[in-house]
Amino acid sequence: MIPTNGQYADVIVPLPVAGCFTYNVPDELNGQVVQGARVIVQFGMKKFYSALVHEIHNRKPEGYNTKPIEHLIDAKPIIPVTCFPFWEWITGYYHCTLGEVLKAALPSGLKLESETRINYNSDYTEQSDQKLTPREQLLFDVIREKHSLSISELNNSVLKKNSIAILKELLGKGAVSIEEEMKESYRLKTESVIELPERLQNEKFIHQTLDLLKKTPLQQKLLESYLGLSEILNQKVANVVTKKELLLSTGISAAVLNGLVKKNILSVVNQKVDRLATYKGEINEVSELSPAQSDALNQIKLSFESKSVTLLHGVTSSGKTEIYIKLIKECLEEGKQVLYLLPEIGLTTQIINRLTRVFGDKAGIYHSKFNDSERVEIWNKVLSFGSSDLGKSPESDYQLIVGTRSALFLPFQDLGLIVVDEEHDNSYKQYDPSPRYHARDAAIILGHLQHAPVLLGTATPAVETYYNATSGKFGLATLSERHQNIEMPEIVTADFKDAYRRKQMNSHLTPLLFNEITGALERKEQVILFQNRRGFSPFIECKMCGWVPKCNHCDVSLTYHKHNNSLICHYCGYSTNHPGTCNTCGSKELTNKGFGTEKVEEDLQVIFPDAKIDRMDLDTTRSKRGFEKIIHRFEQGEIDILIGTQMVTKGLDFENVSIVGILNADNLLNQPDFRAYERSYQLMAQVGGRSGRKNKRGKVIIQTSEPTHPIIINVINNDYEAMYRGQIAERKHFKYPPFYRMIGITLKHREKTELDRIAQELSANLRERFGARILGPEYPVISRIKMLYIKQLWIKIEREISVVHAKRQMQEIIDQVKMHSGNKTIQIGIDVDPI
């Protein structure tokens, strides 16, 4: 197929390769290929990919012949062209490719994958000098029987994990051939619906039909049941009756229904079903704001007149969500879309319940726990908003999206407001795979591109955000009192070092925390305990020789999980059974060291046998509704003590929590990170904010060996400003953000010696250009993960220097090093603004 119209398309392929690739548009697709639509293209010799059209033009590439577009998937764009500038910013700033952004943005259900299929060659005859081996004959017999099957189907048929090596031999002997087939994972969900032919839809014919069915009483009963469920004779629009509903309500078999279908009395049709739940409750009015909330709202509106970004700094439980709702309502009434970002999936449960009670089905939710098909349907609802040509009313589309960081890539076309709640949270940062973007910073750019104001909200702002707000780059609104005049919690410390010395500890509880929990349970109040380690214990150790089981693939000790008696690596997922005896000396005296949430849960069940205890961590919330179930049970009072990791610190709102315990603050403070004190303050202040709702002052007990630590004193005094002043002075002195930009370079290799050599070569070349701005290379605390040794380099760049120019020079040096002989196996990752 050679184009005569001279039209070309630049497409994005879902691969980590730079730039777009140009294909010609065949005559039969002339005028049909549009920006933002998916097409199938051949990339390389045999692979086919679903690519995204970035641009249509008439510029013929020089120096090579273009391949044609093989197939057009979409008649209309699945990506609005307004999204491309945002993608390009992500690519440029976070040093990644458009293909990587495409993979991060599109739900898997919209990505057609190229599936390799193995085909039987009917012309094949075995040659005497190329006889098939027994293993080859086994595979060949399976392929000949099936004629065509995928590699995974072949592996399942012969119970082999990998048949590639044998397949290569069969290919070489001409026994089979291979081809690529595009496979689409998304399918419309349908259900069988019962319908009554139009000719029977009047009372006279219905009675005649029922009389005719007297000799088949089951068919007569089934038709009567359908008429009752559908109410087809009593209203203009009949109720929809599904096949499943009809058969379940009557207890009659499908064979009886089939008999009515054969007589043309009823028909069964497949109807599209929305996978997403619809809100069936009452719509409530927006709550009236308190004077303090109204003042903060006015501050925000005034700030938006001159600033595109505003920080709402409101103490915990000050009612920030009510302010968000007021702003959202005004925006929706103007016909605009709203994006409400949250850092954790767990938070979306409570927030979406509050929002749907006000906005009904205009509010939708988007995060990674939805399956591929559900995510596609959410994508389509956002895309179709306001598009009358799609035949949908605005009521059926999502105008407000509540989501985690991936929601940034939804196909918004008319954003009127972006809210980034708990903006300080490091869950907004994407680590792996690329693009390694920060959702808060990306949201600010998205708002700028779509002319939508951005509201950042938190009780404990990130140091960089507060610096921008106080220096005038962002607007600043404050809310310094709790809603309904609820008192701030009383925060006290408990010295567990002293309690251990005096032998007063009750498991992991100091006397103070134990007594406070006991009192809360007696008063029928709830307790939250925060321990930032999951599992039973961080590691086990031999008492005799000190042996500690370590991961086979990572340089890290294995965490003991008692519920399945296994040792698990939290970095690569490797697991093994508890050894029972020491692998070095054979001793059976293995002891648990440290404690995680699972250990705390077990001990508390012994200490408080009558209390209902549960935990919320990664292990208990893996299922789609895991968060929702635990939060619902806690809200309903079915849990007395909730033990959790960071998940319990993030904006959850519980009315009956009076006591919050931080079991070990030292673990937070003693991290090898320049942000350790900032994060410690944020975590302790946030988890403390879960206590003291309604008419009772809450209490927070911080267990620590350093009760006079400056950060702990700041938390006790609820003095964010003091923490900020100390941290900003240190950042300025040691050249850290917000005064300097940072770029992290991570090198990975299977061979330690090769990694050392290449890292030294790269750092030497970078120092020639950047001088003392280069730090490293150094091994991180965990220096091997998934069989790969790791070294890191850091670049600190002054704010006044062009970061774009610096990144370009950095990439040139990296490319030169990778091109050297022996360096091609090195893996190099770049992380801009690492946290």
Coordinates of C-alpha atoms in Angstrom, one line a residue, residues 267-592:
S267 CA -37.3 -12.9 23.4
V268 CA -33.9 -12.8 25.0
V269 CA -31.5 -10.0 23.9
N270 CA -28.1 -9.0 25.1
Q271 CA -27.9 -5.5 26.5
K272 CA -24.8 -3.5 27.5
V273 CA -24.3 -3.3 31.2
D274 CA -22.4 -0.5 33.0
R275 CA -19.7 -2.1 35.2
L276 CA -19.7 0.9 37.5
A277 CA -22.0 1.2 40.4
T278 CA -24.6 4.0 40.4
Y279 CA -25.6 6.1 43.4
K280 CA -29.1 5.2 44.6
G281 CA -29.2 7.4 47.7
E282 CA -30.6 10.8 48.3
I283 CA -28.8 13.9 47.2
N284 CA -28.0 16.2 50.1
E285 CA -27.5 20.0 50.1
V286 CA -24.0 21.4 50.7
S287 CA -23.4 21.9 54.4
E288 CA -23.2 25.5 55.7
L289 CA -19.7 26.6 56.4
S290 CA -18.5 27.9 59.8
P291 CA -17.2 31.5 60.0
A292 CA -13.6 30.2 59.9
Q293 CA -14.3 28.0 56.9
S294 CA -16.1 30.9 55.1
D295 CA -13.1 33.1 55.8
A296 CA -10.7 30.4 54.4
L297 CA -13.0 30.0 51.3
N298 CA -12.9 33.8 50.7
Q299 CA -9.1 33.7 51.0
I300 CA -8.9 31.0 48.4
K301 CA -11.2 32.8 45.9
L302 CA -9.2 36.0 46.4
S303 CA -6.0 34.2 45.9
F304 CA -7.2 32.6 42.7
E305 CA -7.7 36.0 41.2
S306 CA -4.0 36.5 41.0
K307 CA -2.4 33.0 41.6
S308 CA -3.1 29.9 39.7
V309 CA -2.0 27.7 42.7
T310 CA -3.1 28.2 46.3
L311 CA -2.2 26.3 49.4
L312 CA -4.9 25.7 52.0
H313 CA -3.0 25.2 55.3
G314 CA -5.6 23.9 57.7
V315 CA -5.1 22.0 60.9
T316 CA -6.4 18.4 61.1
S317 CA -10.1 18.1 61.5
S318 CA -10.6 21.7 60.5
G319 CA -13.2 20.9 57.8
K320 CA -11.1 21.3 54.6
T321 CA -13.3 18.9 52.7
E322 CA -16.4 21.1 53.2
I323 CA -14.5 23.9 51.6
Y324 CA -13.5 21.7 48.7
I325 CA -17.1 20.7 48.2
K326 CA -18.2 24.3 48.0
L327 CA -15.6 25.1 45.3
I328 CA -16.5 21.9 43.4
K329 CA -20.2 22.7 43.4
E330 CA -19.6 26.1 42.0
C331 CA -17.3 24.6 39.3
L332 CA -19.8 21.9 38.3
E333 CA -22.6 24.4 38.1
E334 CA -20.5 26.2 35.5
G335 CA -20.4 23.0 33.4
K336 CA -16.7 22.4 34.1
Q337 CA -14.9 19.2 35.1
V338 CA -13.1 18.7 38.5
L339 CA -10.2 16.5 39.5
Y340 CA -9.8 15.6 43.2
L341 CA -6.5 13.9 43.9
L342 CA -5.8 11.7 46.9
P343 CA -2.6 10.0 47.8
E344 CA -4.0 6.6 48.8
I345 CA -6.7 4.3 47.6
G346 CA -7.9 3.9 51.2
L347 CA -8.8 7.5 51.4
T348 CA -11.1 7.4 48.4
T349 CA -13.6 5.2 50.2
Q350 CA -14.6 7.8 52.7
I351 CA -14.3 10.8 50.4
I352 CA -16.3 9.4 47.6
N353 CA -19.1 8.5 50.0
R354 CA -19.2 12.2 51.1
L355 CA -19.1 13.5 47.6
T356 CA -21.7 11.2 46.1
R357 CA -24.1 12.2 48.8
V358 CA -23.8 15.8 47.4
F359 CA -23.1 15.2 43.7
G360 CA -24.6 11.8 43.0
D361 CA -23.5 10.1 39.8
K362 CA -21.6 13.1 38.6
A363 CA -18.8 11.9 40.9
G364 CA -16.6 8.9 39.9
I365 CA -13.6 7.2 41.3
Y366 CA -10.4 6.1 39.5
H367 CA -7.5 4.0 40.9
S368 CA -5.5 0.9 40.3
K369 CA -7.8 -1.5 42.2
F370 CA -10.3 -1.3 39.4
N371 CA -10.0 -4.0 36.8
D372 CA -9.0 -3.1 33.2
S373 CA -12.6 -3.1 31.9
E374 CA -13.8 -0.8 34.7
R375 CA -11.0 1.6 34.1
V376 CA -11.8 1.8 30.4
E377 CA -15.5 2.6 31.2
I378 CA -14.4 5.4 33.5
W379 CA -12.1 6.7 30.8
N380 CA -14.9 6.7 28.3
K381 CA -17.2 8.5 30.8
V382 CA -14.6 11.3 31.3
L383 CA -13.9 11.5 27.6
S384 CA -17.6 11.7 26.6
F385 CA -18.4 14.5 29.1
G386 CA -20.1 17.3 27.3
S387 CA -19.8 15.6 23.9
S388 CA -23.4 15.6 22.5
D389 CA -22.2 13.9 19.3
L390 CA -21.6 10.8 21.3
G391 CA -25.3 10.5 22.1
K392 CA -24.8 10.8 25.8
S393 CA -26.3 13.2 28.3
P394 CA -24.0 14.9 30.8
E395 CA -25.8 13.1 33.6
S396 CA -24.3 9.7 32.4
D397 CA -20.7 11.0 32.4
Y398 CA -18.3 11.8 35.2
Q399 CA -17.9 15.5 35.8
L400 CA -16.0 15.0 39.1
I401 CA -13.2 12.4 39.4
V402 CA -11.8 11.4 42.7
G403 CA -8.6 9.4 42.2
T404 CA -5.0 8.6 43.0
R405 CA -2.0 9.9 40.9
S406 CA -2.9 7.9 37.7
A407 CA -6.2 10.0 37.4
L408 CA -4.0 12.9 36.1
F409 CA -3.9 11.1 32.7
L410 CA -7.7 10.8 32.2
P411 CA -8.9 12.6 29.0
F412 CA -10.1 15.8 30.6
Q413 CA -11.1 18.5 28.1
D414 CA -12.6 21.3 30.2
L415 CA -11.1 21.2 33.7
G416 CA -12.3 24.0 36.0
L417 CA -10.6 23.0 39.2
I418 CA -7.9 20.6 40.5
V419 CA -7.8 19.7 44.3
V420 CA -4.7 18.0 45.6
D421 CA -5.6 16.8 49.1
E422 CA -2.8 15.8 51.5
E423 CA -0.4 17.4 49.1
H424 CA 2.6 16.6 51.3
D425 CA 2.2 12.8 50.9
N426 CA 5.1 11.0 49.3
S427 CA 2.6 8.5 47.7
Y428 CA 2.1 11.1 45.0
K429 CA 5.5 10.2 43.7
Q430 CA 5.8 7.5 41.1
Y431 CA 9.0 5.5 41.6
D432 CA 9.0 2.6 39.1
P433 CA 8.4 2.2 36.2
S434 CA 9.1 5.5 34.3
P435 CA 7.7 8.2 34.1
R436 CA 8.8 9.0 37.7
Y437 CA 6.5 11.9 38.1
H438 CA 5.2 13.7 41.2
A439 CA 1.4 14.0 40.9
R440 CA 1.3 17.3 42.9
D441 CA 3.8 19.0 40.6
A442 CA 2.3 17.5 37.5
A443 CA -1.2 18.6 38.6
I444 CA 0.0 22.2 38.8
I445 CA 1.2 22.0 35.2
L446 CA -2.0 20.3 34.0
G447 CA -4.0 23.1 35.7
H448 CA -1.8 25.7 33.9
L449 CA -2.3 24.1 30.5
Q450 CA -6.1 23.8 31.0
H451 CA -6.5 27.2 32.7
A452 CA -7.8 25.5 35.9
P453 CA -6.9 26.8 39.3
V454 CA -5.1 24.3 41.6
L455 CA -5.9 24.0 45.3
L456 CA -3.3 22.2 47.5
G457 CA -4.6 21.2 50.9
T458 CA -3.0 19.8 54.0
A459 CA -2.4 20.2 57.7
T460 CA 1.4 19.6 57.3
P461 CA 2.6 21.1 54.0
A462 CA 5.7 19.8 52.2
V463 CA 8.6 22.2 52.9
E464 CA 8.9 23.1 49.2
T465 CA 5.2 23.9 49.0
Y466 CA 5.2 26.1 52.1
Y467 CA 8.3 27.9 50.8
N468 CA 6.5 28.6 47.5
A469 CA 3.4 29.8 49.4
T470 CA 5.3 32.1 51.8
S471 CA 7.6 33.5 49.1
G472 CA 4.6 34.6 46.9
K473 CA 4.8 32.0 44.1
F474 CA 1.6 30.3 45.4
G475 CA -1.3 31.8 47.2
L476 CA -1.8 30.9 50.9
A477 CA -5.1 30.4 52.8
T478 CA -5.1 29.3 56.5
L479 CA -7.6 27.5 58.6
S480 CA -6.2 27.4 62.2
E481 CA -9.2 26.1 64.2
R482 CA -10.9 22.7 64.2
H483 CA -14.4 22.4 62.9
Q484 CA -17.2 22.8 65.5
N485 CA -14.6 24.1 68.0
I486 CA -13.2 20.7 68.7
E487 CA -10.1 20.9 70.8
M488 CA -6.7 19.9 69.3
P489 CA -5.6 16.6 70.8
E490 CA -3.4 16.4 73.9
I491 CA -0.1 15.0 72.8
V492 CA 2.2 13.4 75.4
T493 CA 5.4 11.3 75.2
A494 CA 6.1 7.9 76.8
D495 CA 9.8 7.0 77.3
F496 CA 9.9 3.3 76.3
K497 CA 13.7 3.2 77.0
D498 CA 13.1 4.0 80.6
A499 CA 10.1 1.6 80.7
Y500 CA 12.2 -1.2 79.3
R501 CA 14.9 -0.5 81.9
R502 CA 12.4 -0.6 84.7
K503 CA 10.8 -3.7 83.2
Q504 CA 7.4 -2.0 83.0
M505 CA 6.6 -2.7 79.3
N506 CA 3.5 -4.7 78.6
S507 CA 4.5 -6.3 75.3
H508 CA 5.1 -3.1 73.2
L509 CA 3.0 -0.8 75.3
T510 CA 4.4 1.6 77.9
P511 CA 2.4 1.8 81.2
L512 CA 0.9 5.1 80.0
L513 CA -0.3 3.8 76.7
F514 CA -1.6 0.6 78.2
N515 CA -3.7 2.5 80.8
E516 CA -5.0 4.9 78.2
I517 CA -6.1 2.0 75.9
T518 CA -7.7 0.3 78.9
G519 CA -9.7 3.4 79.8
A520 CA -10.8 4.0 76.2
L521 CA -12.1 0.5 75.9
E522 CA -14.0 0.8 79.2
R523 CA -15.6 4.0 77.8
K524 CA -16.6 2.2 74.6
E525 CA -14.2 4.4 72.6
Q526 CA -11.9 3.4 69.8
V527 CA -8.1 3.3 69.6
I528 CA -5.7 3.6 66.6
L529 CA -2.2 2.3 67.0
F530 CA 0.5 3.3 64.4
Q531 CA 3.5 1.0 63.7
N532 CA 5.3 1.7 60.4
R533 CA 6.3 -1.9 59.8
R534 CA 4.1 -4.7 58.5
G535 CA 4.6 -8.4 59.1
F536 CA 5.3 -10.1 62.4
S537 CA 8.9 -9.1 62.9
P538 CA 11.4 -7.4 60.6
F539 CA 13.8 -10.4 60.9
I540 CA 14.7 -13.6 62.8
E541 CA 18.1 -14.3 64.3
C542 CA 19.9 -17.3 65.7
K543 CA 20.7 -16.8 69.4
M544 CA 23.8 -19.0 69.2
C545 CA 25.6 -17.6 66.2
G546 CA 23.7 -14.5 65.1
W547 CA 22.7 -15.9 61.7
V548 CA 19.9 -13.9 60.0
P549 CA 18.0 -15.3 56.9
K550 CA 18.4 -13.0 53.9
C551 CA 16.7 -12.8 50.5
N552 CA 18.4 -14.8 47.7
H553 CA 17.8 -11.9 45.3
C554 CA 18.2 -8.8 47.5
D555 CA 20.6 -7.6 50.2
V556 CA 17.9 -7.4 52.8
S557 CA 16.8 -9.6 55.7
L558 CA 13.5 -11.5 55.3
T559 CA 10.5 -10.3 57.2
Y560 CA 8.7 -13.0 59.2
H561 CA 4.9 -13.3 58.6
K562 CA 3.4 -15.6 61.2
H563 CA -0.1 -16.1 59.6
N564 CA 1.5 -18.3 57.0
N565 CA 4.7 -19.1 58.8
S566 CA 6.8 -17.7 56.0
L567 CA 9.8 -15.3 55.5
I568 CA 9.1 -12.7 52.8
C569 CA 11.2 -10.1 51.0
H570 CA 9.3 -6.8 50.9
Y571 CA 11.4 -5.7 47.9
C572 CA 11.1 -8.6 45.4
G573 CA 8.4 -10.8 46.9
Y574 CA 10.6 -13.8 47.4
S575 CA 9.3 -16.1 50.1
T576 CA 10.3 -19.3 51.9
N577 CA 9.1 -21.3 54.9
H578 CA 10.4 -20.6 58.4
P579 CA 13.5 -22.7 58.6
G580 CA 13.0 -23.9 62.1
T581 CA 16.7 -24.4 62.6
C582 CA 19.7 -22.2 62.0
N583 CA 21.3 -22.8 58.5
T584 CA 24.7 -22.1 59.9
C585 CA 25.0 -23.9 63.3
G586 CA 21.8 -26.0 63.3
S587 CA 20.5 -24.4 66.5
K588 CA 16.8 -24.4 67.1
E589 CA 17.0 -21.2 69.1
L590 CA 15.7 -18.7 66.5
T591 CA 14.3 -15.5 68.0
N592 CA 12.1 -12.8 66.5

